[in-house]
Coordinates of C-alpha atoms in Angstrom, one line a residue:
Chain A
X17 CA -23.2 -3.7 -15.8
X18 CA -22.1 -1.1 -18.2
X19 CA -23.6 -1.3 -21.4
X20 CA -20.8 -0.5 -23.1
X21 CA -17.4 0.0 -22.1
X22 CA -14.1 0.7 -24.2
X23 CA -10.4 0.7 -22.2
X24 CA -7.4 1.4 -23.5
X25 CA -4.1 1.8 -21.7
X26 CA -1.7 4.8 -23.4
X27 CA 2.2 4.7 -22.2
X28 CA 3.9 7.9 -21.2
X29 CA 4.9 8.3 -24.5
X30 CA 0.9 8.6 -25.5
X31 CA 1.6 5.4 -27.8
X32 CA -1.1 3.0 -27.4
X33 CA -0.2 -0.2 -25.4
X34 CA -3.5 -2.2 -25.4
X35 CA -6.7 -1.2 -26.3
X36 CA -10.3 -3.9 -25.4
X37 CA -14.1 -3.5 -26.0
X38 CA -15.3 -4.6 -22.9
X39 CA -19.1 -4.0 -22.8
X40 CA -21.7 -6.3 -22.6
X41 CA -23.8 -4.8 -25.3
X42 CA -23.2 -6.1 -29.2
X43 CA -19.8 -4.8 -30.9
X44 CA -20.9 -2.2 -33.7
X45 CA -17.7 -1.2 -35.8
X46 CA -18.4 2.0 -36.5
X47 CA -19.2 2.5 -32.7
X48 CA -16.0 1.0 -31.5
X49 CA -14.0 3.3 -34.2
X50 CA -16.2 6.5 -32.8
X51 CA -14.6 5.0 -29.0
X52 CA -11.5 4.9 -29.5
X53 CA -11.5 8.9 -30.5
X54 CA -13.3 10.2 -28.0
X55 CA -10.5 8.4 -25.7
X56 CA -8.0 9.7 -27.8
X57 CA -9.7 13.5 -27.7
X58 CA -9.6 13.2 -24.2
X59 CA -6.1 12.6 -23.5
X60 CA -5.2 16.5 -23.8
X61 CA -7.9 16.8 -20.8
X62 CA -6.3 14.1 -19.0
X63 CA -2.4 15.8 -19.5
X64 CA -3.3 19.0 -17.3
X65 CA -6.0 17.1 -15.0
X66 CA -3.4 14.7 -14.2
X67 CA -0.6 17.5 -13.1
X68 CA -3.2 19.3 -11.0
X69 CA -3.8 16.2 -8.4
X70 CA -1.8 13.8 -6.7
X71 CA -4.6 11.4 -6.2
X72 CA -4.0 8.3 -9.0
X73 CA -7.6 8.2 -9.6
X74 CA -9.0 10.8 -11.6
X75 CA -12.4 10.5 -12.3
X76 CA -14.8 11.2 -15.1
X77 CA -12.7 13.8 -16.8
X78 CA -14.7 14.2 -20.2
X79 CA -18.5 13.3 -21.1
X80 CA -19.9 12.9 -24.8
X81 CA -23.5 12.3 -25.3
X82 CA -24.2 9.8 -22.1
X83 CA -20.7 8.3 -22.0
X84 CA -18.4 9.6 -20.0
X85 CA -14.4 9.2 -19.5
X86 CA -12.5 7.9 -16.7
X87 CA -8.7 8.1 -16.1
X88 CA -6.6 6.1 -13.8
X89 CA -2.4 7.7 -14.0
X90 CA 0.0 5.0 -12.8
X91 CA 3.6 6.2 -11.0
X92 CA 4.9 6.0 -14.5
X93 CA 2.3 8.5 -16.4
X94 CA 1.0 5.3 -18.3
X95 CA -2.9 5.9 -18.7
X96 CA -5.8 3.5 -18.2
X97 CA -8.7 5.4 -19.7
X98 CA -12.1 3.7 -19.6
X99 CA -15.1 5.2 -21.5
X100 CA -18.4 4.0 -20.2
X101 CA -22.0 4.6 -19.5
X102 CA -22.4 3.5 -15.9
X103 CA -22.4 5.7 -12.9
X104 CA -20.5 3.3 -10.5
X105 CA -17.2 5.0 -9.8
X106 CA -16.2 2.7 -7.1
X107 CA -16.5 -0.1 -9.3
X108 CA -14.3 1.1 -11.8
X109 CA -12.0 2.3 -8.9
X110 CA -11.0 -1.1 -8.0
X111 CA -11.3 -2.0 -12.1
X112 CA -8.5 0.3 -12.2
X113 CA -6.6 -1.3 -9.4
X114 CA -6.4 -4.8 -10.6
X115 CA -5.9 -4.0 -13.5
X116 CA -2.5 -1.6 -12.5
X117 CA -1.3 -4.9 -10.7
X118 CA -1.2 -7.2 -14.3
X119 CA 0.5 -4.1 -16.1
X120 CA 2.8 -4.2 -12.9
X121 CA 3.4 -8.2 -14.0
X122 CA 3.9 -7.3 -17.3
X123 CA 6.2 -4.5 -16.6
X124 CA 8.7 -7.1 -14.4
X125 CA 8.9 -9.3 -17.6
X126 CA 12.4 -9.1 -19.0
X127 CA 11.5 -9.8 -22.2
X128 CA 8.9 -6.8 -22.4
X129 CA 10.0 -3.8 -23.9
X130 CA 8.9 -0.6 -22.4
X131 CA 6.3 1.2 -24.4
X132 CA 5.6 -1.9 -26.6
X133 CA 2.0 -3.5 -27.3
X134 CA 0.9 -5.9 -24.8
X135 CA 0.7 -9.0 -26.8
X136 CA 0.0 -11.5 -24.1
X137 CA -3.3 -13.0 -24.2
X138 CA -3.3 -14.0 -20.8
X139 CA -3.3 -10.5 -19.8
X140 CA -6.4 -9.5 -21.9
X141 CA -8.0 -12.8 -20.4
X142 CA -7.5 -11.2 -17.6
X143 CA -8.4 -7.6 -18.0
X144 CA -12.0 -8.7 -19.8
X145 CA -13.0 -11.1 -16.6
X146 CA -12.2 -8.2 -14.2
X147 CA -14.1 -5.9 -17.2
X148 CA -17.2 -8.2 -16.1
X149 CA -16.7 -8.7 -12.8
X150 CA -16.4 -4.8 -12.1
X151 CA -18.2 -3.1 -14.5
Chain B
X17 CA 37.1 -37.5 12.0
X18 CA 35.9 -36.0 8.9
X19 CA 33.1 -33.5 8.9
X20 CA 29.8 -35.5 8.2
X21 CA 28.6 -35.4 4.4
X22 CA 25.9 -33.1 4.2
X23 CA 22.5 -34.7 2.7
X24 CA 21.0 -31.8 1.5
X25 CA 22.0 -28.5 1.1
X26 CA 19.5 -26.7 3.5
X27 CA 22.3 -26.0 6.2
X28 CA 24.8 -24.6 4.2
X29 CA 22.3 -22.6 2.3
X30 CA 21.3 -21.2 5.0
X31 CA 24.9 -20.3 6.6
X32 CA 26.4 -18.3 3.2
X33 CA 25.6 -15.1 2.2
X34 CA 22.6 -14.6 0.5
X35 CA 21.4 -12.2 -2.1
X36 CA 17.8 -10.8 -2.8
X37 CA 15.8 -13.0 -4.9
X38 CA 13.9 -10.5 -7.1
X39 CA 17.1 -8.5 -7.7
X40 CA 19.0 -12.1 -8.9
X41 CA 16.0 -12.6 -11.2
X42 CA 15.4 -9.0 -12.6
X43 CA 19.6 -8.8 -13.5
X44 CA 18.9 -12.6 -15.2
X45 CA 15.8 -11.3 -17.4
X46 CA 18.2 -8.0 -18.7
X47 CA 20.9 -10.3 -19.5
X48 CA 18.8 -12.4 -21.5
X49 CA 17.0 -9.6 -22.6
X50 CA 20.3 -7.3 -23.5
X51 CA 21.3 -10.6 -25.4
X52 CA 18.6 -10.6 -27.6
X53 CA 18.9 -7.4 -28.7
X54 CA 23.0 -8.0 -29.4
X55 CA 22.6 -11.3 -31.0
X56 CA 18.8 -11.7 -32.4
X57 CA 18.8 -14.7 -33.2
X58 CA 17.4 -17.3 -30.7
X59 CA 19.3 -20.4 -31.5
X60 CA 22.8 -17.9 -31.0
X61 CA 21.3 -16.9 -27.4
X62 CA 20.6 -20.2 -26.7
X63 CA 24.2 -20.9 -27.2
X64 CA 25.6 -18.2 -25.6
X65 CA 23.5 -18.8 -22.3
X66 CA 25.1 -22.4 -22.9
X67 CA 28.4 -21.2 -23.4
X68 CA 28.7 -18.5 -20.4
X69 CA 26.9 -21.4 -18.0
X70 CA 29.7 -23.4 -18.6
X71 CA 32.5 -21.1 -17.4
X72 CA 30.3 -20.3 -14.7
X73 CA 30.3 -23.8 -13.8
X74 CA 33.9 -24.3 -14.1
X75 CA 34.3 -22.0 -11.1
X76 CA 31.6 -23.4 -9.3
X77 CA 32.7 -26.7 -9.0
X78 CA 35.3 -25.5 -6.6
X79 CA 33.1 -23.5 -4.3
X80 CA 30.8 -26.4 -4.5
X81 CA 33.3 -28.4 -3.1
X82 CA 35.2 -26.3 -0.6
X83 CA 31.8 -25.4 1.0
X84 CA 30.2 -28.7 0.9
X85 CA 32.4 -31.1 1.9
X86 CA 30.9 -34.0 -0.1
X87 CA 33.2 -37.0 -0.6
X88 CA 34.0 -38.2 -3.8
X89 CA 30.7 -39.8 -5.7
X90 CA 30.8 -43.5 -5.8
X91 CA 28.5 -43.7 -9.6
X92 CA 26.6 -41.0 -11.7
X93 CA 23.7 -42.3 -9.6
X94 CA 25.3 -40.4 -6.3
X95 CA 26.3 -37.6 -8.5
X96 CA 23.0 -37.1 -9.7
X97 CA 21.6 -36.9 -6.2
X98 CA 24.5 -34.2 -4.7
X99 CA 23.2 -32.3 -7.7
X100 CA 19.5 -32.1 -7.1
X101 CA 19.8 -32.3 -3.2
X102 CA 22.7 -30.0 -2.1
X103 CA 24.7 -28.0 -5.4
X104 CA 21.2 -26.5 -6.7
X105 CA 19.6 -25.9 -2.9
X106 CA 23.2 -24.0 -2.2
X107 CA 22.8 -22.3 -5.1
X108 CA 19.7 -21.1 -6.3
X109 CA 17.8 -22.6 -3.4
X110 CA 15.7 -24.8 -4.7
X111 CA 16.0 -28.3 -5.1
X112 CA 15.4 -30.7 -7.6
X113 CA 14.3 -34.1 -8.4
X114 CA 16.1 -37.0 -10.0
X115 CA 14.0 -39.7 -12.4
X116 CA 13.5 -41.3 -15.4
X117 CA 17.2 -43.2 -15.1
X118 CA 17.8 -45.0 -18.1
X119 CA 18.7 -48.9 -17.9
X120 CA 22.5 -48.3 -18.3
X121 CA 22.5 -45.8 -15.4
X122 CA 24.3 -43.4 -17.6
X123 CA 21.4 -40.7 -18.0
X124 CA 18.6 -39.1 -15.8
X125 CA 16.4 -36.3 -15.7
X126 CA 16.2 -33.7 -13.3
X127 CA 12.8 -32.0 -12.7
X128 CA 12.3 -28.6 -11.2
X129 CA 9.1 -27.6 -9.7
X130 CA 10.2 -23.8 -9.2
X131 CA 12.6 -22.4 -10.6
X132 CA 13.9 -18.6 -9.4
X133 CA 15.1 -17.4 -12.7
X134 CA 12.1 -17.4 -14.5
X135 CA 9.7 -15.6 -11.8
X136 CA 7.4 -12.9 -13.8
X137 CA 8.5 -14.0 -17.9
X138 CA 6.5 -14.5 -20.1
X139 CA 7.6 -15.3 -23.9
X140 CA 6.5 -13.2 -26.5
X141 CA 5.5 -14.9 -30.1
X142 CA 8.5 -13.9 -31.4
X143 CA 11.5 -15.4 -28.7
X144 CA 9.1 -19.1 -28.7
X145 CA 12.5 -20.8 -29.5
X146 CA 14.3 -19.3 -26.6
X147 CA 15.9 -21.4 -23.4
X148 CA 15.3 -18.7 -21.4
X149 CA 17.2 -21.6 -18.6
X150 CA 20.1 -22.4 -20.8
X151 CA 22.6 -21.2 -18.6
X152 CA 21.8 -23.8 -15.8
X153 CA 22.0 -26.2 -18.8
X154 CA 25.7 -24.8 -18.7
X155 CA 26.9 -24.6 -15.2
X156 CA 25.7 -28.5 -14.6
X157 CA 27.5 -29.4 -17.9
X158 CA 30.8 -27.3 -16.4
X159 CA 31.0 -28.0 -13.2
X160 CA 30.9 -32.0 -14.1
X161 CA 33.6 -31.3 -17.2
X162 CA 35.9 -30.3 -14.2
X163 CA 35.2 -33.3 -12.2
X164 CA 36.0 -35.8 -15.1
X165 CA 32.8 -36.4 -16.5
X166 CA 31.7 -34.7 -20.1
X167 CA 28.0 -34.8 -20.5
X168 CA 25.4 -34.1 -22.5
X169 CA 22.5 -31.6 -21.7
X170 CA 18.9 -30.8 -23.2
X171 CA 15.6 -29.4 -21.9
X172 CA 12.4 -32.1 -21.8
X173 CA 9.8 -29.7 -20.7
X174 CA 10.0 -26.2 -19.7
X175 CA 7.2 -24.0 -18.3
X176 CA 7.5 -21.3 -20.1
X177 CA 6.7 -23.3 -23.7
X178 CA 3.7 -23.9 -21.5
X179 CA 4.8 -27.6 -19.8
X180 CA 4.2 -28.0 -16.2
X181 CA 7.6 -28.4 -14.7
X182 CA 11.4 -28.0 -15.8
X183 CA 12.9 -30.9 -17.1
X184 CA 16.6 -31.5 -17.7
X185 CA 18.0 -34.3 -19.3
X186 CA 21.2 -35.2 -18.3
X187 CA 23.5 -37.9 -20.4
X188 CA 26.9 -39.2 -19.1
X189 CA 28.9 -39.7 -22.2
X190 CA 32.4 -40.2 -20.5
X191 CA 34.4 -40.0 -17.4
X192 CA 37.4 -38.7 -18.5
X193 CA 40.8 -40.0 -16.1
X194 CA 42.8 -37.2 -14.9
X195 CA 46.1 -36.4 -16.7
X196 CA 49.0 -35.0 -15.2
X197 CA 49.0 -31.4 -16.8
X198 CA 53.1 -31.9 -17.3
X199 CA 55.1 -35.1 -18.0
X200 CA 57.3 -36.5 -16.0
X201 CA 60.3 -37.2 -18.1
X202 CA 60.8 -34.1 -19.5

């Protein structure tokens, strides 16, 4: 079980869709804050990673002390970027998996716009039991 | 000898042509969705889903009848029934079921356990007083303006305000008598 674990999904347009503190250890805020920018620092890494390979799964492309960063690229150059301390890529592998087939869900909604924030709290029910179950 | 009346729709479903059901309900969900962004406000959607159902129900009263050779209704009650058992299984393939008559026989409710059109919505905070449905609330109250009866139309439950099941109410308010489009003296 990671300790902790921060994942946020950025559309193609590097807006940020949804974004979920997902560890198990206690919620600091100024650790959350210091998360979300070492996700955000590494989305230049992730741009020219992600044009090298065809593979989806691009593994840890960034560290930072002991936490390292882990990309998943869907078809439509939405990231899921998960920053963790675990070494158990498999796990986060499949993570990544389920979670692209609730974003699929969310994409065939009608009444989603492209690009927007993902408001629906069934998704980030969702999302945080596979968080649990995975990581 | 007459062909027999069907009971439910399931044959004649199954002999017309047919259409992919993911692509029916993704061009539904960017007509409601390319309404929204016309008209903005929910209650005008509402109405407009209302509004095209009906002329879509004007027109399908006739294919209704020219493929399904039902005889004329003896009461609402039979009406209610060719509705739920053979007009929505023709036509969206599903059928429904009739309850809840009232004691004059002149309203029912019609409850659909699945409904195609809504496959993959979900409503956001902001669209909470949409019918995303309304146009079947349309094409029911059409197609029976065109066989004589004006009714009345509203939605009990509906699953995505988080009920468990579609619910239509349904409420006769009267059978109009046919009148000769011309008069015969003139």
């Amino acid at each position: 079980m990671a300790g902790t674990a921060c994942f946020i999904i950025v559309s193609k347009n590097d807006i940020p869709i949804y974004e979920a503190e997902v560890g198990s250890a206690a919620k600091k805020e100024e650790a959350s804050q210091q998360h979300q920018f070492i996700l955000h620092a590494a989305l230049d890494i992730v741009e020219d990673l992600a044009w090298t390979t065809n593979a989806m799964f691009l593994k840890a492309v960034d560290k930072f002390n002991d936490l390292s960063v882990s990309v998943y690229v869907t078809a439509g150059h939405t990231r899921f970027m998960l920053l963790h301390d675990s070494r158990n890529e498999d796990g986060i592998k499949s993570f990544f998996q389920e979670v692209q087939e609730l974003y699929i869900k969310i994409l065939l909604n009608p009444l989603y716009l492209p690009s927007a924030r993902i408001a629906s709290s069934h998704f980030d029910t969702k999302v945080r039991a596979l968080a649990r179950k995975y990581l | 000898m007459a062909p027999l009346v069907p009971k439910t729709g399931d044959a004649i479903f199954a002999s017309i042509d047919r259409v992919n059901a993911e692509l029916f309900t993704l061009t539904y969900g960017a007509m409601v969705r390319q309404l929204l962004t016309d008209l903005e406000e929910v209650d005008v959607v509402n109405k407009q889903l209302d509004q095209m159902g009906y002329n879509i129900g004007a027109r399908l009263i006739d294919e209704f009848l020219a493929k399904s050779n039902v005889s004329r209704c003896v009461d609402f009650k039979e009406t209610a029934d060719v509705i739920a058992k053979v007009g929505l299984k023709m036509f969206l393939g599903v059928t429904a079921s009739v309850s809840n008559w009232d004691p004059e026989g002149s309203s029912f409710s019609l409850v659909l356990d699945d409904n195609p059109l809504v496959d993959f919505v979900e409503l956001p905070d902001t669209f909470q007083g949409l019918h995303y449905c309304n146009i079947l609330s349309g094409v029911i109250r059409g197609a029976l303006e065109m066989v004589s009866m004006k009714t009345e139309i509203t939605w009990i439950r509906d699953m995505l305000h988080g009920d468990d099941a579609y619910e239509l109410r349904v409420k006769l308010l009267k059978q109009i008598p046919e009148e000769y489009p011309y008069k015969d003296d003139e």
